[in-house]
Amino acid sequence: MADDRPSPTYPHDAEPPQHTALLVEPRDGTPAPIVDTDGLRAYSDRLASGTGPIAVDAERASGYRYGQRAYLIQLRRVGAGTALVDPVPLEDFSSLAEALTGPEWVLHAASQDLPCLAEIGLRPTLLFDTELGARLAGFERVGLAALTESLLGFTLEKHHSAADWSSRPLPESWLTYAALDVELLIELRYALGTELERQGKLGWAEEEFAALVNAAPPAPRVDPWRRTSGMHKVRGSRALARVRALWTVRDGLASKRDTAPGRILPDTAIVAAAQADPKDEAELFVLPMFGGRSTRRLSKLWLDALAEVRALSEKELPTSSAPSDAPPPPHRWAEKEPEAAARLARSREAVTALATEFGLPQENLLTPDTVRRLCWSPPEDGDVAGFLRRHGAREWQISITASALLGALSEPSAPEGEPAAE
């Protein structure tokens, strides 16, 4: 990946220390958040005139708000310094989008931040994901703080990672934490790039990063209510319909109030009500989590939803599982399709051996879902490489795994002197 990057530098232009040090303050101090269009335009101009990659991060309010929007955006580039952008009062991000188009972005766990950045029109054209790069390089600990400690000699505190970033004003300590999240990203990018190149994996990483840049938005989930925690305890189609009804009412309330659904009614309460099917307030209020003041005020909504389920016909009830083109769970294969189960065991063994050989997690070498689909319905023409390509595998993954998987799909030869299995 060609760029005009400067020589790698360590924080404060010093050589990496022999012992780790806690980094508590950005080298240029903590900037005040940008809250108006003029301020955003001024920083965008500095960003555009800077050099090298741009460190990018975003803070959301998971667990507090309904969606996954960005409530703070952190940026840093050589020649531009660090900026904290408050997107809440801003409406026009065009100047920032223009400055961000072209240069490489450096993010940690990019798949978490890219959707909320895309919501306001910020999309990368080049990308380096330090978490994904670390996985490919075989690091066991791939958190940002762990990597800056092991590669750069600086430790970052992560005690505000689960904060409510939608609250205003943001405390100074939170802003300092946010600025430090991009303080070392550029240095970390170069350190990981050097290590990936040393291992002969830089090309692999570049394929992975390009796939992130070009990935289509995720398709809406089918029956999202089925992801309710504790669903395995719910038995019967009508009980499933009660989960669906309560989940739908809760989701509508959460969207309207812009609050996390679990703060209105926890999943455990939905499952308990689906199992008990309370008919009135007396029966409802004895269930876990339904006795609180805020939940009691909504009792009519919960009871009406449950009453509607009782009126549903059998045809209107949900099936035991969502429609899917995926193979059945592997634990059922031995009974249903023993040959497929044997293929899966051999293929998993092959992927495990290759992942160990190349020093990376199995799921980064090939996704478990792709392996399962291949073993359940192998290509009739034996074109394993084509199958993997159609299911989103990158060329580096195909070059490593296709031959071994083709062998694993074949019936093993009987040892010499023993009859072949019928």
Short mmCIF file of C-alpha atoms in Angstrom, two decimals:
data_model
loop_
_atom_site.label_atom_id
_atom_site.label_comp_id
_atom_site.label_asym_id
_atom_site.label_seq_id
_atom_site.Cartn_x
_atom_site.Cartn_y
_atom_site.Cartn_z
CA MET A 1 0.00 0.00 0.00
CA ALA A 2 1.79 3.11 -1.19
CA ASP A 3 1.70 6.29 0.89
CA ASP A 4 3.77 9.33 1.75
CA ARG A 5 4.08 8.37 5.38
CA PRO A 6 6.84 9.85 7.48
CA SER A 7 9.32 7.61 9.26
CA PRO A 8 7.67 5.83 12.18
CA THR A 9 7.95 7.84 15.38
CA TYR A 10 7.15 6.99 18.96
CA PRO A 11 5.15 9.17 21.35
CA HIS A 12 6.82 12.47 22.19
CA ASP A 13 9.54 11.73 19.58
CA ALA A 14 11.30 9.36 21.98
CA GLU A 15 12.60 5.86 21.45
CA PRO A 16 10.24 3.20 22.86
CA PRO A 17 10.98 2.85 26.58
CA GLN A 18 12.33 -0.35 28.07
CA HIS A 19 9.49 -0.31 30.61
CA THR A 20 5.84 0.54 30.04
CA ALA A 21 4.51 3.90 31.16
CA LEU A 22 0.92 5.00 31.76
CA LEU A 23 -0.10 7.67 29.26
CA VAL A 24 -2.47 10.06 31.02
CA GLU A 25 -2.40 13.19 28.85
CA PRO A 26 -2.28 13.85 25.10
CA ARG A 27 1.02 15.34 23.94
CA ASP A 28 -0.74 18.53 22.75
CA GLY A 29 -3.24 18.66 25.62
CA THR A 30 -6.94 17.84 25.50
CA PRO A 31 -8.74 19.87 22.81
CA ALA A 32 -12.17 21.36 23.35
CA PRO A 33 -14.87 19.61 21.29
CA ILE A 34 -15.75 21.14 17.91
CA VAL A 35 -19.43 22.04 18.07
CA ASP A 36 -20.05 24.37 15.09
CA THR A 37 -19.68 24.34 11.32
CA ASP A 38 -16.96 27.02 11.24
CA GLY A 39 -14.81 25.08 13.70
CA LEU A 40 -15.32 21.86 11.76
CA ARG A 41 -14.39 23.55 8.49
CA ALA A 42 -11.23 25.04 10.03
CA TYR A 43 -10.06 21.67 11.35
CA SER A 44 -10.99 19.96 8.07
CA ASP A 45 -8.67 22.37 6.27
CA ARG A 46 -5.83 21.48 8.66
CA LEU A 47 -6.61 17.81 8.25
CA ALA A 48 -6.47 18.06 4.46
CA SER A 49 -3.08 19.80 4.60
CA GLY A 50 -1.61 17.22 7.00
CA THR A 51 0.50 14.25 5.96
CA GLY A 52 0.22 10.48 6.27
CA PRO A 53 -2.68 8.43 7.57
CA ILE A 54 -5.51 9.75 9.74
CA ALA A 55 -6.31 8.15 13.08
CA VAL A 56 -10.09 7.82 13.49
CA ASP A 57 -12.26 6.70 16.40
CA ALA A 58 -15.86 7.16 17.50
CA GLU A 59 -17.70 6.89 20.79
CA ARG A 60 -21.26 5.61 20.95
CA ALA A 61 -23.75 5.19 23.80
CA SER A 62 -24.37 1.45 23.65
CA GLY A 63 -26.55 0.34 26.53
CA TYR A 64 -27.97 3.86 26.95
CA ARG A 65 -29.45 4.89 23.59
CA TYR A 66 -31.57 3.04 21.04
CA GLY A 67 -29.30 3.26 18.03
CA GLN A 68 -25.56 3.11 17.45
CA ARG A 69 -24.98 6.70 16.36
CA ALA A 70 -21.69 8.45 17.05
CA TYR A 71 -21.70 10.91 19.95
CA LEU A 72 -18.04 11.88 19.64
CA ILE A 73 -15.54 11.53 16.80
CA GLN A 74 -11.80 11.62 17.43
CA LEU A 75 -9.30 12.44 14.67
CA ARG A 76 -5.54 12.87 14.53
CA ARG A 77 -3.04 13.44 11.71
CA VAL A 78 0.54 14.63 11.47
CA GLY A 79 0.40 18.37 10.79
CA ALA A 80 -3.21 18.70 11.98
CA GLY A 81 -3.09 17.51 15.58
CA THR A 82 -6.00 15.94 17.43
CA ALA A 83 -9.63 17.03 17.19
CA LEU A 84 -12.70 15.95 19.11
CA VAL A 85 -15.82 16.49 17.00
CA ASP A 86 -19.22 16.60 18.69
CA PRO A 87 -21.63 15.47 15.93
CA VAL A 88 -24.79 16.13 17.97
CA PRO A 89 -25.16 19.89 17.21
CA LEU A 90 -23.68 19.56 13.70
CA GLU A 91 -25.66 18.96 10.52
CA ASP A 92 -23.17 19.51 7.70
CA PHE A 93 -20.18 17.15 7.63
CA SER A 94 -19.26 17.77 3.99
CA SER A 95 -16.01 19.59 4.74
CA LEU A 96 -14.85 16.75 6.98
CA ALA A 97 -15.94 14.10 4.49
CA GLU A 98 -13.90 15.81 1.77
CA ALA A 99 -10.78 15.95 3.96
CA LEU A 100 -11.17 12.29 4.90
CA THR A 101 -11.52 11.11 1.30
CA GLY A 102 -8.27 9.73 -0.07
CA PRO A 103 -5.92 9.36 2.92
CA GLU A 104 -5.71 6.05 4.76
CA TRP A 105 -7.82 5.81 7.92
CA VAL A 106 -6.40 4.02 10.94
CA LEU A 107 -9.03 2.54 13.25
CA HIS A 108 -9.05 -0.07 15.98
CA ALA A 109 -11.85 -2.63 15.47
CA ALA A 110 -13.08 -0.75 12.42
CA SER A 111 -16.26 -2.80 11.96
CA GLN A 112 -17.61 -1.30 15.21
CA ASP A 113 -17.16 2.33 14.14
CA LEU A 114 -17.65 2.34 10.38
CA PRO A 115 -21.49 2.04 10.47
CA CYS A 116 -21.99 5.05 12.77
CA LEU A 117 -19.53 7.11 10.71
CA ALA A 118 -21.29 6.14 7.50
CA GLU A 119 -24.55 7.43 9.00
CA ILE A 120 -23.16 10.98 8.75
CA GLY A 121 -21.52 10.49 5.37
CA LEU A 122 -17.97 9.63 6.48
CA ARG A 123 -16.58 6.64 4.56
CA PRO A 124 -12.97 5.53 4.06
CA THR A 125 -11.28 4.94 0.73
CA LEU A 126 -8.26 3.24 2.37
CA LEU A 127 -8.14 1.59 5.76
CA PHE A 128 -5.80 0.00 8.30
CA ASP A 129 -7.50 -1.83 11.18
CA THR A 130 -5.05 -2.24 14.05
CA GLU A 131 -7.13 -4.90 15.83
CA LEU A 132 -7.55 -7.02 12.70
CA GLY A 133 -3.90 -6.53 11.81
CA ALA A 134 -2.90 -7.74 15.26
CA ARG A 135 -5.07 -10.84 14.88
CA LEU A 136 -3.44 -11.70 11.58
CA ALA A 137 -0.03 -11.16 13.15
CA GLY A 138 -0.87 -13.71 15.84
CA PHE A 139 -1.09 -11.44 18.90
CA GLU A 140 -3.04 -13.10 21.69
CA ARG A 141 -4.16 -9.79 23.24
CA VAL A 142 -5.53 -7.44 20.58
CA GLY A 143 -7.17 -4.70 22.66
CA LEU A 144 -5.86 -1.20 22.00
CA ALA A 145 -4.29 -0.82 25.44
CA ALA A 146 -2.63 -4.24 25.25
CA LEU A 147 -1.12 -3.48 21.84
CA THR A 148 0.18 -0.03 22.70
CA GLU A 149 1.78 -1.53 25.78
CA SER A 150 3.44 -4.44 23.99
CA LEU A 151 4.50 -2.59 20.84
CA LEU A 152 4.99 1.02 21.92
CA GLY A 153 5.65 0.81 25.64
CA PHE A 154 2.68 2.93 26.68
CA THR A 155 -0.38 1.84 28.65
CA LEU A 156 -3.79 3.43 28.10
CA GLU A 157 -6.55 3.47 30.70
CA LYS A 158 -9.87 2.14 29.38
CA HIS A 159 -12.17 2.95 32.31
CA HIS A 160 -14.54 5.19 30.30
CA SER A 161 -15.17 2.74 27.46
CA ALA A 162 -18.70 1.92 28.65
CA ALA A 163 -19.70 5.50 29.53
CA ASP A 164 -22.86 7.23 28.35
CA TRP A 165 -21.30 9.35 25.62
CA SER A 166 -24.67 10.92 24.80
CA SER A 167 -24.59 12.90 28.06
CA ARG A 168 -23.69 16.59 27.91
CA PRO A 169 -21.50 18.29 28.87
CA LEU A 170 -18.83 15.63 28.59
CA PRO A 171 -16.48 15.64 31.59
CA GLU A 172 -12.88 16.73 30.97
CA SER A 173 -11.59 13.31 32.03
CA TRP A 174 -13.77 11.66 29.35
CA LEU A 175 -12.46 14.02 26.69
CA THR A 176 -8.89 13.24 27.69
CA TYR A 177 -9.65 9.53 27.48
CA ALA A 178 -11.17 10.02 24.02
CA ALA A 179 -8.19 12.02 22.75
CA LEU A 180 -5.79 9.34 23.99
CA ASP A 181 -7.65 6.73 21.93
CA VAL A 182 -6.17 8.27 18.76
CA GLU A 183 -2.93 9.50 20.31
CA LEU A 184 -0.96 6.37 19.43
CA LEU A 185 -2.96 4.86 16.56
CA ILE A 186 -0.64 6.08 13.80
CA GLU A 187 2.48 4.82 15.59
CA LEU A 188 0.70 1.53 16.26
CA ARG A 189 -0.28 1.24 12.60
CA TYR A 190 3.39 1.45 11.53
CA ALA A 191 4.55 -0.99 14.19
CA LEU A 192 1.93 -3.54 13.14
CA GLY A 193 2.62 -2.94 9.46
CA THR A 194 6.29 -3.70 10.06
CA GLU A 195 5.43 -6.89 11.94
CA LEU A 196 2.96 -8.04 9.27
CA GLU A 197 5.55 -7.42 6.59
CA ARG A 198 8.16 -9.36 8.56
CA GLN A 199 5.77 -12.33 8.73
CA GLY A 200 4.85 -12.09 5.05
CA LYS A 201 1.24 -11.22 5.93
CA LEU A 202 0.99 -7.58 4.88
CA GLY A 203 -0.73 -8.54 1.62
CA TRP A 204 -3.25 -10.60 3.58
CA ALA A 205 -4.01 -7.62 5.79
CA GLU A 206 -4.45 -5.31 2.82
CA GLU A 207 -7.02 -7.72 1.32
CA GLU A 208 -8.90 -7.77 4.63
CA PHE A 209 -8.84 -3.99 4.92
CA ALA A 210 -10.09 -3.59 1.35
CA ALA A 211 -12.94 -5.98 2.12
CA LEU A 212 -13.96 -3.77 5.05
CA VAL A 213 -13.91 -0.66 2.86
CA ASN A 214 -16.01 -2.30 0.14
CA ALA A 215 -18.40 -4.24 2.38
CA ALA A 216 -22.09 -3.67 1.71
CA PRO A 217 -24.26 -2.52 4.62
CA PRO A 218 -25.48 -5.51 6.65
CA ALA A 219 -28.88 -6.82 5.65
CA PRO A 220 -31.67 -6.36 8.20
CA ARG A 221 -31.89 -9.29 10.60
CA VAL A 222 -34.72 -11.75 10.05
CA ASP A 223 -36.89 -11.97 13.17
CA PRO A 224 -34.58 -9.90 15.40
CA TRP A 225 -36.76 -10.78 18.40
CA ARG A 226 -35.30 -14.29 18.26
CA ARG A 227 -32.04 -12.86 19.62
CA THR A 228 -33.69 -12.22 22.99
CA SER A 229 -31.34 -13.53 25.65
CA GLY A 230 -32.70 -16.67 27.31
CA MET A 231 -34.82 -17.75 24.34
CA HIS A 232 -33.67 -21.35 24.81
CA LYS A 233 -35.94 -21.51 27.89
CA VAL A 234 -39.08 -20.69 25.88
CA ARG A 235 -41.07 -23.71 24.69
CA GLY A 236 -43.96 -23.78 22.23
CA SER A 237 -45.08 -21.59 19.34
CA ARG A 238 -47.50 -19.51 21.40
CA ALA A 239 -44.85 -18.77 23.99
CA LEU A 240 -42.54 -17.70 21.16
CA ALA A 241 -45.34 -15.42 19.95
CA ARG A 242 -45.44 -13.84 23.41
CA VAL A 243 -41.72 -13.11 23.18
CA ARG A 244 -42.27 -11.58 19.75
CA ALA A 245 -45.16 -9.41 20.96
CA LEU A 246 -43.39 -8.11 24.06
CA TRP A 247 -40.15 -7.53 22.14
CA THR A 248 -42.02 -5.56 19.46
CA VAL A 249 -43.78 -3.32 21.99
CA ARG A 250 -40.51 -2.71 23.83
CA ASP A 251 -38.63 -1.94 20.60
CA GLY A 252 -41.22 0.61 19.55
CA LEU A 253 -41.01 2.34 22.93
CA ALA A 254 -37.20 2.30 22.86
CA SER A 255 -37.09 3.82 19.38
CA LYS A 256 -39.59 6.54 20.33
CA ARG A 257 -37.71 7.42 23.53
CA ASP A 258 -34.22 6.91 22.03
CA THR A 259 -33.20 4.66 24.87
CA ALA A 260 -31.67 1.20 24.96
CA PRO A 261 -34.44 -1.47 24.91
CA GLY A 262 -32.98 -3.25 27.94
CA ARG A 263 -33.44 -0.11 30.03
CA ILE A 264 -37.19 -0.28 29.41
CA LEU A 265 -37.60 -4.02 29.98
CA PRO A 266 -34.76 -6.54 30.33
CA ASP A 267 -34.72 -9.68 28.21
CA THR A 268 -35.08 -11.79 31.36
CA ALA A 269 -38.44 -10.12 32.04
CA ILE A 270 -39.67 -10.82 28.51
CA VAL A 271 -38.75 -14.49 28.84
CA ALA A 272 -40.39 -14.75 32.27
CA ALA A 273 -43.64 -13.22 30.99
CA ALA A 274 -43.59 -15.44 27.89
CA GLN A 275 -43.35 -18.50 30.12
CA ALA A 276 -45.95 -17.41 32.70
CA ASP A 277 -48.48 -15.67 30.39
CA PRO A 278 -49.92 -13.39 33.13
CA LYS A 279 -53.57 -12.42 32.62
CA ASP A 280 -53.77 -9.37 34.90
CA GLU A 281 -51.64 -6.94 36.88
CA ALA A 282 -51.61 -9.12 39.97
CA GLU A 283 -50.01 -11.97 38.00
CA LEU A 284 -47.72 -9.63 36.07
CA PHE A 285 -46.30 -7.70 39.03
CA VAL A 286 -45.04 -10.81 40.81
CA LEU A 287 -42.77 -11.62 37.87
CA PRO A 288 -39.11 -10.52 38.00
CA MET A 289 -38.53 -6.91 36.86
CA PHE A 290 -42.24 -6.09 36.44
CA GLY A 291 -42.70 -4.69 39.95
CA GLY A 292 -40.70 -1.51 39.41
CA ARG A 293 -42.43 1.85 39.16
CA SER A 294 -41.57 2.55 35.50
CA THR A 295 -42.47 -0.97 34.41
CA ARG A 296 -45.76 -0.92 36.35
CA ARG A 297 -46.77 2.27 34.54
CA LEU A 298 -46.51 0.33 31.26
CA SER A 299 -48.47 -2.68 32.50
CA LYS A 300 -51.38 -2.12 30.10
CA LEU A 301 -49.03 -2.28 27.12
CA TRP A 302 -47.52 -5.58 28.26
CA LEU A 303 -50.87 -7.15 29.13
CA ASP A 304 -52.51 -6.00 25.89
CA ALA A 305 -49.64 -7.53 23.89
CA LEU A 306 -50.06 -10.84 25.71
CA ALA A 307 -53.84 -10.77 25.21
CA GLU A 308 -53.38 -10.28 21.47
CA VAL A 309 -51.23 -13.40 21.32
CA ARG A 310 -54.03 -15.46 22.90
CA ALA A 311 -56.29 -14.40 20.04
CA LEU A 312 -53.88 -15.50 17.30
CA SER A 313 -54.72 -18.52 15.17
CA GLU A 314 -52.27 -21.41 14.91
CA LYS A 315 -51.25 -20.21 11.44
CA GLU A 316 -50.25 -16.82 12.85
CA LEU A 317 -47.82 -18.27 15.37
CA PRO A 318 -44.08 -18.21 14.64
CA THR A 319 -42.18 -21.33 13.72
CA SER A 320 -39.68 -22.79 16.15
CA SER A 321 -36.78 -21.33 14.16
CA ALA A 322 -36.33 -18.50 11.68
CA PRO A 323 -36.27 -19.31 7.96
CA SER A 324 -32.66 -19.78 6.91
CA ASP A 325 -30.56 -21.22 4.12
CA ALA A 326 -27.87 -22.20 6.60
CA PRO A 327 -27.16 -25.87 7.37
CA PRO A 328 -28.67 -27.35 10.53
CA PRO A 329 -26.67 -27.13 13.76
CA PRO A 330 -23.60 -29.39 13.52
CA HIS A 331 -24.60 -31.47 16.56
CA ARG A 332 -27.46 -32.89 14.47
CA TRP A 333 -25.31 -33.90 11.54
CA ALA A 334 -24.11 -37.26 12.87
CA GLU A 335 -27.69 -38.54 12.93
CA LYS A 336 -29.05 -36.79 9.82
CA GLU A 337 -26.03 -36.82 7.50
CA PRO A 338 -23.14 -38.86 8.92
CA GLU A 339 -21.04 -38.35 5.78
CA ALA A 340 -21.39 -34.57 6.13
CA ALA A 341 -20.46 -34.85 9.80
CA ALA A 342 -17.31 -36.75 8.86
CA ARG A 343 -16.45 -34.12 6.22
CA LEU A 344 -16.89 -31.39 8.80
CA ALA A 345 -14.64 -33.13 11.33
CA ARG A 346 -11.88 -33.56 8.74
CA SER A 347 -12.25 -29.99 7.47
CA ARG A 348 -12.16 -28.49 10.95
CA GLU A 349 -9.02 -30.47 11.68
CA ALA A 350 -7.42 -29.18 8.46
CA VAL A 351 -8.32 -25.55 9.19
CA THR A 352 -7.07 -25.85 12.78
CA ALA A 353 -3.73 -27.23 11.58
CA LEU A 354 -3.32 -24.47 8.99
CA ALA A 355 -4.25 -21.73 11.48
CA THR A 356 -1.64 -23.08 13.89
CA GLU A 357 0.95 -23.27 11.13
CA PHE A 358 0.41 -19.67 10.08
CA GLY A 359 -0.06 -18.31 13.60
CA LEU A 360 -3.52 -16.75 13.44
CA PRO A 361 -7.02 -17.45 14.81
CA GLN A 362 -9.05 -20.07 12.94
CA GLU A 363 -11.94 -17.65 12.39
CA ASN A 364 -9.61 -15.23 10.61
CA LEU A 365 -8.31 -17.95 8.34
CA LEU A 366 -11.82 -19.04 7.34
CA THR A 367 -15.17 -18.35 8.97
CA PRO A 368 -16.80 -21.35 10.68
CA ASP A 369 -20.01 -20.68 8.75
CA THR A 370 -18.20 -21.01 5.42
CA VAL A 371 -16.63 -24.31 6.49
CA ARG A 372 -20.01 -25.67 7.61
CA ARG A 373 -21.71 -24.69 4.35
CA LEU A 374 -18.92 -26.26 2.31
CA CYS A 375 -19.15 -29.55 4.21
CA TRP A 376 -22.94 -29.71 4.14
CA SER A 377 -23.21 -29.05 0.39
CA PRO A 378 -19.84 -29.56 -1.32
CA PRO A 379 -19.58 -28.27 -4.91
CA GLU A 380 -20.38 -31.06 -7.36
CA ASP A 381 -17.58 -29.98 -9.68
CA GLY A 382 -15.03 -30.02 -6.86
CA ASP A 383 -14.27 -26.32 -7.30
CA VAL A 384 -13.59 -25.55 -3.65
CA ALA A 385 -11.81 -22.31 -4.50
CA GLY A 386 -14.84 -21.05 -6.40
CA PHE A 387 -17.15 -22.04 -3.54
CA LEU A 388 -15.02 -20.16 -1.02
CA ARG A 389 -14.85 -17.11 -3.29
CA ARG A 390 -18.64 -17.04 -3.68
CA HIS A 391 -18.98 -17.09 0.11
CA GLY A 392 -16.74 -14.08 0.64
CA ALA A 393 -13.34 -15.66 1.29
CA ARG A 394 -10.38 -13.52 0.29
CA GLU A 395 -7.76 -14.72 -2.18
CA TRP A 396 -5.11 -15.19 0.51
CA GLN A 397 -7.48 -17.42 2.46
CA ILE A 398 -8.35 -19.43 -0.63
CA SER A 399 -4.70 -19.95 -1.55
CA ILE A 400 -3.99 -21.41 1.88
CA THR A 401 -7.09 -23.53 2.52
CA ALA A 402 -8.60 -24.69 -0.79
CA SER A 403 -6.30 -27.64 -1.42
CA ALA A 404 -6.49 -28.93 2.16
CA LEU A 405 -10.27 -28.62 2.20
CA LEU A 406 -10.59 -30.44 -1.11
CA GLY A 407 -8.70 -33.32 0.44
CA ALA A 408 -10.84 -33.20 3.59
CA LEU A 409 -14.04 -33.40 1.54
CA SER A 410 -12.91 -36.62 -0.13
CA GLU A 411 -13.64 -40.02 1.39
CA PRO A 412 -10.43 -41.12 3.12
CA SER A 413 -8.69 -44.11 1.57
CA ALA A 414 -8.76 -47.33 3.57
CA PRO A 415 -5.42 -48.36 5.06
CA GLU A 416 -3.53 -50.92 3.03
CA GLY A 417 -4.77 -54.42 3.70
CA GLU A 418 -8.17 -53.29 4.96
CA PRO A 419 -11.37 -53.28 2.91
CA ALA A 420 -12.82 -49.90 1.92
CA ALA A 421 -15.88 -48.76 3.84
CA GLU A 422 -19.13 -49.58 2.09
#
